[in-house]
Short mmCIF file of C-alpha atoms in Angstrom, two decimals:
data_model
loop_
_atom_site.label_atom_id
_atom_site.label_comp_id
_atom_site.label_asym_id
_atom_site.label_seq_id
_atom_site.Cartn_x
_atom_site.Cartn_y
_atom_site.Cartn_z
CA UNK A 1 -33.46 2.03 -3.67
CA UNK A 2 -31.94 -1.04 -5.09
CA UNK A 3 -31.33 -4.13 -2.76
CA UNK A 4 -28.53 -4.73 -4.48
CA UNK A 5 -25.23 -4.44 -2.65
CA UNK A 6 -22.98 -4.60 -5.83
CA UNK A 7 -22.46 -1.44 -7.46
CA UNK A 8 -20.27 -1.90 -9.85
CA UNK A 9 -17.33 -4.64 -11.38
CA UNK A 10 -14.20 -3.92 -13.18
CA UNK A 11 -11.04 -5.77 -14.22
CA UNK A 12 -7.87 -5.22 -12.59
CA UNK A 13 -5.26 -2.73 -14.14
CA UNK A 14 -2.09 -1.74 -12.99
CA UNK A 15 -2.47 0.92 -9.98
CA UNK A 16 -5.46 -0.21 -9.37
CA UNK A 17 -8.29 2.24 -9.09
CA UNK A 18 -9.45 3.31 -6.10
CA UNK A 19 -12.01 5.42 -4.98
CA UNK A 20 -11.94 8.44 -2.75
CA UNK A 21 -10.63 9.33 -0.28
CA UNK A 22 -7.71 6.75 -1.69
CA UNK A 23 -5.89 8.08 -5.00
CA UNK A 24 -4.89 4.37 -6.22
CA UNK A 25 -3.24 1.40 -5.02
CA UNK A 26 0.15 -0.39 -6.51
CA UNK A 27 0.20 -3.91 -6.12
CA UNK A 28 3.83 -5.27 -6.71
CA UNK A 29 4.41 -9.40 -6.87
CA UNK A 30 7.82 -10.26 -7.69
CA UNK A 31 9.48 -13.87 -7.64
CA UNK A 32 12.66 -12.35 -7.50
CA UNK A 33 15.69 -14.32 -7.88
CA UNK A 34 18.62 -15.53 -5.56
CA UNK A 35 20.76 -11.97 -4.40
CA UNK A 36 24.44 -11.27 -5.61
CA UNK A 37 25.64 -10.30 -2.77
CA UNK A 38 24.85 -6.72 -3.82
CA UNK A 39 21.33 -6.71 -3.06
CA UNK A 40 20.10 -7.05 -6.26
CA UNK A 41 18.99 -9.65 -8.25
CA UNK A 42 21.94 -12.70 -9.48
CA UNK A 43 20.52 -12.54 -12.96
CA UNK A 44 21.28 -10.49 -16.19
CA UNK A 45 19.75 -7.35 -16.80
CA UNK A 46 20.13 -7.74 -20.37
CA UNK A 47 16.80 -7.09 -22.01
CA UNK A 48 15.05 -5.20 -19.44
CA UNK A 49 14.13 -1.08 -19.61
CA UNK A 50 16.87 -0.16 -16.55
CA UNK A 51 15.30 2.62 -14.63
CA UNK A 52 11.53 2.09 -16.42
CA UNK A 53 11.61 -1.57 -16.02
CA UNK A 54 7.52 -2.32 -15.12
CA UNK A 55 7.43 -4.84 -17.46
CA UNK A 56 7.47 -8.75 -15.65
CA UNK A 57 9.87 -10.79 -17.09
CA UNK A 58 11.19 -13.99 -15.75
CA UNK A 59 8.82 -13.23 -13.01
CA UNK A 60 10.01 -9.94 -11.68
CA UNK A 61 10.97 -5.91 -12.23
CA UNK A 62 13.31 -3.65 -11.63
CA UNK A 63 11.26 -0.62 -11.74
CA UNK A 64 12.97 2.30 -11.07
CA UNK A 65 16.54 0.81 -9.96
CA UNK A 66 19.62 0.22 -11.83
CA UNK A 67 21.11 -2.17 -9.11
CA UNK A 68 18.72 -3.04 -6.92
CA UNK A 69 15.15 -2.99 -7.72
CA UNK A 70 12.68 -0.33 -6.01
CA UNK A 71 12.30 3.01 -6.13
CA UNK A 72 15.36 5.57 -6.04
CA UNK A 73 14.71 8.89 -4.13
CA UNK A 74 11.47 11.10 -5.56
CA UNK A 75 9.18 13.81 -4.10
CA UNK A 76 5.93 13.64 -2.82
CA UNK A 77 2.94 16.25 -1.25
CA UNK A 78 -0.24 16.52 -0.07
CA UNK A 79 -0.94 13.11 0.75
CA UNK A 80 -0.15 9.89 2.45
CA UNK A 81 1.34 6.43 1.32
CA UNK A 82 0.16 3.17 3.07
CA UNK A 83 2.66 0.51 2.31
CA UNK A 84 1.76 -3.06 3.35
CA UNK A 85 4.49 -5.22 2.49
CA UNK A 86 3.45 -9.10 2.81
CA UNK A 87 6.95 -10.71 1.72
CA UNK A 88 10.39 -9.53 0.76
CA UNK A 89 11.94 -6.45 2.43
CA UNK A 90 11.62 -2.03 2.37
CA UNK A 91 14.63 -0.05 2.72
CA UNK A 92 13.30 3.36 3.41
CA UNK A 93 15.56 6.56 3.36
CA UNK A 94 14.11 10.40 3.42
CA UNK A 95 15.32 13.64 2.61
CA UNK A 96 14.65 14.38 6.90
CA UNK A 97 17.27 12.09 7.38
CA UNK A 98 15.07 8.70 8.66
CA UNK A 99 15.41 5.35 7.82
CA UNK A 100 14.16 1.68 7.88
CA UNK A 101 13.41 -1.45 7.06
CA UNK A 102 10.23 -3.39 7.02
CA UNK A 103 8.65 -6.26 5.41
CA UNK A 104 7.10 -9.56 6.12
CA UNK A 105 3.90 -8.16 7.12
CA UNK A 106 5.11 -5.13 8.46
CA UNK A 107 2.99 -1.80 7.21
CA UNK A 108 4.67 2.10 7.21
CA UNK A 109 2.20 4.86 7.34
CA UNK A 110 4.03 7.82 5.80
CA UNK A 111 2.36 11.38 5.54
CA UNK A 112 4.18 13.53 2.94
CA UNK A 113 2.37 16.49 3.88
CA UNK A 114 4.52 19.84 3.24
CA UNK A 115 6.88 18.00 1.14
CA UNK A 116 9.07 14.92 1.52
CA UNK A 117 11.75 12.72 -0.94
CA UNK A 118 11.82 9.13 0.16
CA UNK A 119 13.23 6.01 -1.64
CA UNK A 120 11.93 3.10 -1.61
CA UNK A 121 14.60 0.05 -2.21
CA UNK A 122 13.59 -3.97 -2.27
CA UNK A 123 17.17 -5.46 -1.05
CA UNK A 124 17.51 -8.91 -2.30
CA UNK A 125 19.30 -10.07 1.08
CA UNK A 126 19.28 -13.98 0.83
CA UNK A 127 21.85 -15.47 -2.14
CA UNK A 128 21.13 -19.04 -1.48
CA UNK A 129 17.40 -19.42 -2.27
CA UNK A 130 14.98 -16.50 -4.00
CA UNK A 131 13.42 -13.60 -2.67
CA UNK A 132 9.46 -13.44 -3.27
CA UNK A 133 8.35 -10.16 -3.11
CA UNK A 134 4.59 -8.74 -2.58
CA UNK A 135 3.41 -5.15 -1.35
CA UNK A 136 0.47 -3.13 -1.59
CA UNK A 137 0.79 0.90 -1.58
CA UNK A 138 -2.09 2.66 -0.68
CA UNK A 139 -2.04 6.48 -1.24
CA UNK A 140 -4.63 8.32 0.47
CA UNK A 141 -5.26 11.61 0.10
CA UNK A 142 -4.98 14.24 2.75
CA UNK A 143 -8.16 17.07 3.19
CA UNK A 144 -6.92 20.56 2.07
CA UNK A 145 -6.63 21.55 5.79
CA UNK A 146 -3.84 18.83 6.03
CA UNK A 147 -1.63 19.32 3.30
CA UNK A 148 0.87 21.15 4.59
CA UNK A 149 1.37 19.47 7.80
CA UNK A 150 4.62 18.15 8.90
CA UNK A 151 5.66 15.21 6.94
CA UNK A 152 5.64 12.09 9.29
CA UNK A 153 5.82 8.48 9.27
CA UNK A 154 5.05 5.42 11.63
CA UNK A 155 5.90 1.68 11.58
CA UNK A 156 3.40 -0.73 12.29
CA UNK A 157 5.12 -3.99 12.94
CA UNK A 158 3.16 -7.18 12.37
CA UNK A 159 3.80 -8.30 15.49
CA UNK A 160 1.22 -6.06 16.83
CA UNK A 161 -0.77 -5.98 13.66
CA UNK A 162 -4.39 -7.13 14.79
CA UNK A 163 -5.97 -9.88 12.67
CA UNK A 164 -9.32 -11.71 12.70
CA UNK A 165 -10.09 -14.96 12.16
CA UNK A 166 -13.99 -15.58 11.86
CA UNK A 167 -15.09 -19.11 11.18
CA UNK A 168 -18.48 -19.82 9.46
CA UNK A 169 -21.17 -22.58 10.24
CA UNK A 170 -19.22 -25.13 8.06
CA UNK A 171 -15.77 -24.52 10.38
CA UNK A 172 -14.56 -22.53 7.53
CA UNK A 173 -12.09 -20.01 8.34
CA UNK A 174 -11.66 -16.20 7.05
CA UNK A 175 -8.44 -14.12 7.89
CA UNK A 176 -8.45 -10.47 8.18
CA UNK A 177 -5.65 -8.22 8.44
CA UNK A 178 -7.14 -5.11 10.06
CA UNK A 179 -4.15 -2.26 8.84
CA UNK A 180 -7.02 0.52 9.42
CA UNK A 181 -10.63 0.21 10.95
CA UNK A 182 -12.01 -1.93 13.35
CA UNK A 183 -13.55 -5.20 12.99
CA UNK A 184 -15.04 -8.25 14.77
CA UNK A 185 -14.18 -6.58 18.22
CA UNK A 186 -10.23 -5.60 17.25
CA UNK A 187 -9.21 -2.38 16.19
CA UNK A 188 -5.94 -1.10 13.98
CA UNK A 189 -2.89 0.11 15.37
CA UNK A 190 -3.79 3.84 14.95
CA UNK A 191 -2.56 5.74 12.02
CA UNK A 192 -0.32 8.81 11.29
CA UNK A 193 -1.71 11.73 13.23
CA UNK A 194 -2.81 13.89 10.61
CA UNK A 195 -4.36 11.42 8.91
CA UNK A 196 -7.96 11.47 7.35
CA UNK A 197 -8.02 8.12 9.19
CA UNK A 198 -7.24 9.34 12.16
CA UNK A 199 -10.64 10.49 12.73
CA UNK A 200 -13.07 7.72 13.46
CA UNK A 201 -15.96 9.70 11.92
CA UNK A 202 -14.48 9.41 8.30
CA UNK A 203 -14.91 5.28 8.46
CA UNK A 204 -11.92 4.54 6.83
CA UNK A 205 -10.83 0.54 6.96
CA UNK A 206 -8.06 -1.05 5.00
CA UNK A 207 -8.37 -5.25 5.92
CA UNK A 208 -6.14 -7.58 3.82
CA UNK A 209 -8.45 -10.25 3.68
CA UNK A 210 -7.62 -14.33 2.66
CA UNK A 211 -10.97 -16.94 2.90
CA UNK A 212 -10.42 -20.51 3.10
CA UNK A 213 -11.99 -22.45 -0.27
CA UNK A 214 -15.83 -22.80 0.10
CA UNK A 215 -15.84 -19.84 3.60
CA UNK A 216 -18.59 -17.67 3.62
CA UNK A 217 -17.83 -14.32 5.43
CA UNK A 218 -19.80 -11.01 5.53
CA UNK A 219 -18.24 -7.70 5.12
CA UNK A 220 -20.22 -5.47 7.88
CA UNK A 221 -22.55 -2.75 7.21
CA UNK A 222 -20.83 0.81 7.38
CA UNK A 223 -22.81 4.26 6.62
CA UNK A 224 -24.57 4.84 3.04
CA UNK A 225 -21.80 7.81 2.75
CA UNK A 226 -18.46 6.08 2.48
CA UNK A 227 -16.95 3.68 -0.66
CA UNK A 228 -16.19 0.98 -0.56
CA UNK A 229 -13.89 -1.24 -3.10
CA UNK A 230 -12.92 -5.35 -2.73
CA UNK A 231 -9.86 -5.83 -4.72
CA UNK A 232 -10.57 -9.97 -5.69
CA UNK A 233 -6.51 -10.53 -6.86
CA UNK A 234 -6.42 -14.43 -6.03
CA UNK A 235 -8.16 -17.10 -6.40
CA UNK A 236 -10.45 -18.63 -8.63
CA UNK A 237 -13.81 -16.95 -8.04
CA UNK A 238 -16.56 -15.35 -5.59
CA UNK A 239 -20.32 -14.99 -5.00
CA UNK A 240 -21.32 -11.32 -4.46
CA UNK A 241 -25.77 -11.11 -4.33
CA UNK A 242 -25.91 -14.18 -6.37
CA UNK A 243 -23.32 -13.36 -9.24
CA UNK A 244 -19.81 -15.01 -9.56
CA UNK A 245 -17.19 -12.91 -10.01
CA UNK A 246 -13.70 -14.11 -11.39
CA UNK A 247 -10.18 -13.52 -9.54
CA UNK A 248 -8.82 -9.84 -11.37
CA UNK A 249 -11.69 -7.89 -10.71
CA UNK A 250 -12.44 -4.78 -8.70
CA UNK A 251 -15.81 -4.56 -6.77
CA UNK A 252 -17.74 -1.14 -5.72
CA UNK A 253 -19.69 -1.88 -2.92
CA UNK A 254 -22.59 0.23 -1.29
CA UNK A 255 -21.94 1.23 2.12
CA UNK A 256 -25.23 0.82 4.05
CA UNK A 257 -25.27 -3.25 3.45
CA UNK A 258 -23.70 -6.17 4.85
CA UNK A 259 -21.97 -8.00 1.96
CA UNK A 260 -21.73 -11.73 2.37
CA UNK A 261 -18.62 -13.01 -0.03
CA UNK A 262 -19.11 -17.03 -0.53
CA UNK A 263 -15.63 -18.11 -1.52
CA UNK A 264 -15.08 -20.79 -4.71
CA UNK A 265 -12.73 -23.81 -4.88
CA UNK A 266 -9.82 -22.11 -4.04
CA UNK A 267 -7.97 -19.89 -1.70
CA UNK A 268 -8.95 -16.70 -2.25
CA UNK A 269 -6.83 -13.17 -1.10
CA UNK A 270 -8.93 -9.32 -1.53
CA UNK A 271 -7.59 -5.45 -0.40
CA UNK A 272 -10.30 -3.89 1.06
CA UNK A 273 -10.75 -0.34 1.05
CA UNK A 274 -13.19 1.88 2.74
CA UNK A 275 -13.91 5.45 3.15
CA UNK A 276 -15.79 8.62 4.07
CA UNK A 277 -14.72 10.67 0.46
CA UNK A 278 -12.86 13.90 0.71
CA UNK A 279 -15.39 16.05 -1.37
CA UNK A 280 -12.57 19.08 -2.26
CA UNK A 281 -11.43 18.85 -5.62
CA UNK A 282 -8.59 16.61 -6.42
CA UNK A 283 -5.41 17.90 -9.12
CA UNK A 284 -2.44 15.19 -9.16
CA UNK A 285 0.65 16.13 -11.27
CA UNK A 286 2.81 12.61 -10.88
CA UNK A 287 3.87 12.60 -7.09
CA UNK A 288 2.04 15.74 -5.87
CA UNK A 289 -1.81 15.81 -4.57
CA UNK A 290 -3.20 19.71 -4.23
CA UNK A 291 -6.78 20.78 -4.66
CA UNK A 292 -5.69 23.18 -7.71
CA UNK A 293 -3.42 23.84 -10.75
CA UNK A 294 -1.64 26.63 -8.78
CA UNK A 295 -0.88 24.70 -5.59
CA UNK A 296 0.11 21.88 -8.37
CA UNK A 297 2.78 24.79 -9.81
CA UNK A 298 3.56 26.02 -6.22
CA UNK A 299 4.82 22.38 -5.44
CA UNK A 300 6.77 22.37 -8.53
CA UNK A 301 8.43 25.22 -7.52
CA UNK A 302 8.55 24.71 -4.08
CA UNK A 303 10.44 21.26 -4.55
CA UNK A 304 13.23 23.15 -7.55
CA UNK A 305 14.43 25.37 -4.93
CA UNK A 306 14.15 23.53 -1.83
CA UNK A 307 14.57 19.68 -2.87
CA UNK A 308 12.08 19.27 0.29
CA UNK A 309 14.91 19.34 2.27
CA UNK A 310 17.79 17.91 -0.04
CA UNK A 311 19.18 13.87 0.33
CA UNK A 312 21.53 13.43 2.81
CA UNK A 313 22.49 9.94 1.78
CA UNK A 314 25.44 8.36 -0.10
CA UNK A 315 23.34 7.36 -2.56
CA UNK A 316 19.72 7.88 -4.42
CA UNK A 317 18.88 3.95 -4.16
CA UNK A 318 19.77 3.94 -0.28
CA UNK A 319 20.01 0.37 0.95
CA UNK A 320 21.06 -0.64 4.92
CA UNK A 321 23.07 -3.12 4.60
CA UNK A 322 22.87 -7.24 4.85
CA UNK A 323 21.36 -7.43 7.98
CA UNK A 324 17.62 -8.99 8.04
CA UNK A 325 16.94 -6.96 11.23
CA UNK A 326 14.09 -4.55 10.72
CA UNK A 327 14.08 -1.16 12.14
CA UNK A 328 12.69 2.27 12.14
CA UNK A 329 15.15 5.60 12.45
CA UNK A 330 13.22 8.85 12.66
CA UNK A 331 13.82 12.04 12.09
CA UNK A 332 14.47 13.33 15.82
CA UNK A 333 17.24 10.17 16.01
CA UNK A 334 14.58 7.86 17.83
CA UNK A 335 15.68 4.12 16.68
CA UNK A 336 12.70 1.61 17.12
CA UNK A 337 12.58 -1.96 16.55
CA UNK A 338 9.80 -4.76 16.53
#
């Protein structure tokens, strides 16, 4: 067996590609612009695709909003979205009637299970200065004994967010954000309860990871089973067994070896994701995750006569108002806040 913890090296595309038990991973950075008051941008839309707008320009998108930029009300089922939002703002709104808002290193673990529509709205709030915006989602898929469980989501507020910081020999520092897993003696907030994380057996870790220029850190030795993928989205460039490896690059990494990273010149930031696989098959059809064509056409179905339980909001882009606070409504009327 090869020595060799490198297994193989891609560039970055847009999701990124994951490997199971994860579907993919959308990473969103936006330097959006001062608010109008609205919530959206104080700019012109002229120019842009309104309600396809993935294409940057002038820094930023509007993806699927006409007014303010996000993601207007859609279905999802049969697996679960993992959405780490470093800066910028979430409005969430679902089709059980809950509601939030997060960001600013907040995470929201949502399981869409049976069937859920959520929206997904980035509110420009402040109108004197611009609104950076970065997020990660993370969908991971649910095991075939799971997808029709109740959908269900919980906030993890980074307050209470764990993170390690592990100097090396030269006094060189390495941050970890541990959103799943357990490292250096800290463990994650636990997950949604239906989760394939939720089972410490399956190994599954999800660290947002930034290393000081020049800091050597080594990832820890899991079991040969799981994968394991370093997304390297900043900086300049790495060391992996003796090869450099530029910023924009995916890494598959066996999971029996420790994997020292030695850092280049500059700050560098990775998403690392780790995982026992799910070995049932996987069919996706757009937002809906089932181990077959038919349970593909059953969700179809399912979702044209029941809407997963309809929208009970004034509108499809739901936003909560101008506000900063953060806060978490749930579906039995529970309000919870950092």
């Amino acid at each position: 067996m090869s020595n060799k913890s490198i297994i193989n090296i891609k560039p970055l595309g847009f999701p990124w590609e994951t490997q199971n038990p994860f579907l993919f991973c959308a990473y969103h950075a936006d330097a959006y612009p001062k608010g109008n008051g609205q919530l959206g941008p104080n700019a012109p839309l002229s120019g842009r695709n309104i309600g396809q707008d993935f294409t940057i320009k002038d820094g930023w998108r509007m993806y699927h909003g006409d007014k303010v930029p996000g993601f207007p009300s859609h279905p999802h089922r049969g697996f679960e979205t993992i959405t780490v939002v470093e800066k910028g703002l979430v409005d969430h709104a679902d089709s059980q009637g809950a509601a939030g808002r997060y960001g600013n290193g907040d995470v929201q673990w949502m399981t869409a299970g049976s069937g859920l529509q959520h929206s997904e709205m980035f509110p420009l709030l402040k109108e004197d200065e611009e609104n950076p915006f970065e997020l990660f989602q993370i969908w991971l898929n649910l095991p075939k004994a799971s997808k029709f469980v109740e959908p269900h989501f919980k906030m993890h507020w980074h307050e209470e967010i764990p993170v390690a910081e592990i100097k090396d020999e030269n006094g060189k520092t390495t941050k970890v954000k541990i959103v799943a897993g357990k490292l250096a003696g800290k463990a994650a907030l636990p997950p949604a309860p239906d989760s394939w994380a939720s089972n410490p057996e399956n190994e599954v870790a999800i660290f947002v990871i930034q290393m000081e220029a020049g800091a050597k850190w080594a990832i820890p030795a899991a079991s040969e089973t799981v994968s394991r993928s370093l997304f390297f989205f900043k900086g300049s460039s790495i060391e992996v067994d003796v090869q450099e490896i530029l910023t924009n690059h995916s890494i598959s990494l066996r999971g029996d070896k420790s994997i020292e990273i030695k850092n280049g010149p500059q700050t560098s930031r990775f998403l690392f994701l780790q995982g026992k696989p799910i070995n049932e098959p996987v069919v996706q059809y757009g937002p809906f995750v089932m181990n077959s064509n038919a349970e593909i056409q059953q969700a179809m179905s399912d979702y044209r006569k029941t809407q997963f339980g309809g929208w009970p909001w004034p509108r499809h882009d739901m936003v909560h108002g101008k506000l900063p606070d953060r806060f978490a409504k749930y579906a039995d009327g529970k309000l919870e806040k950092p």
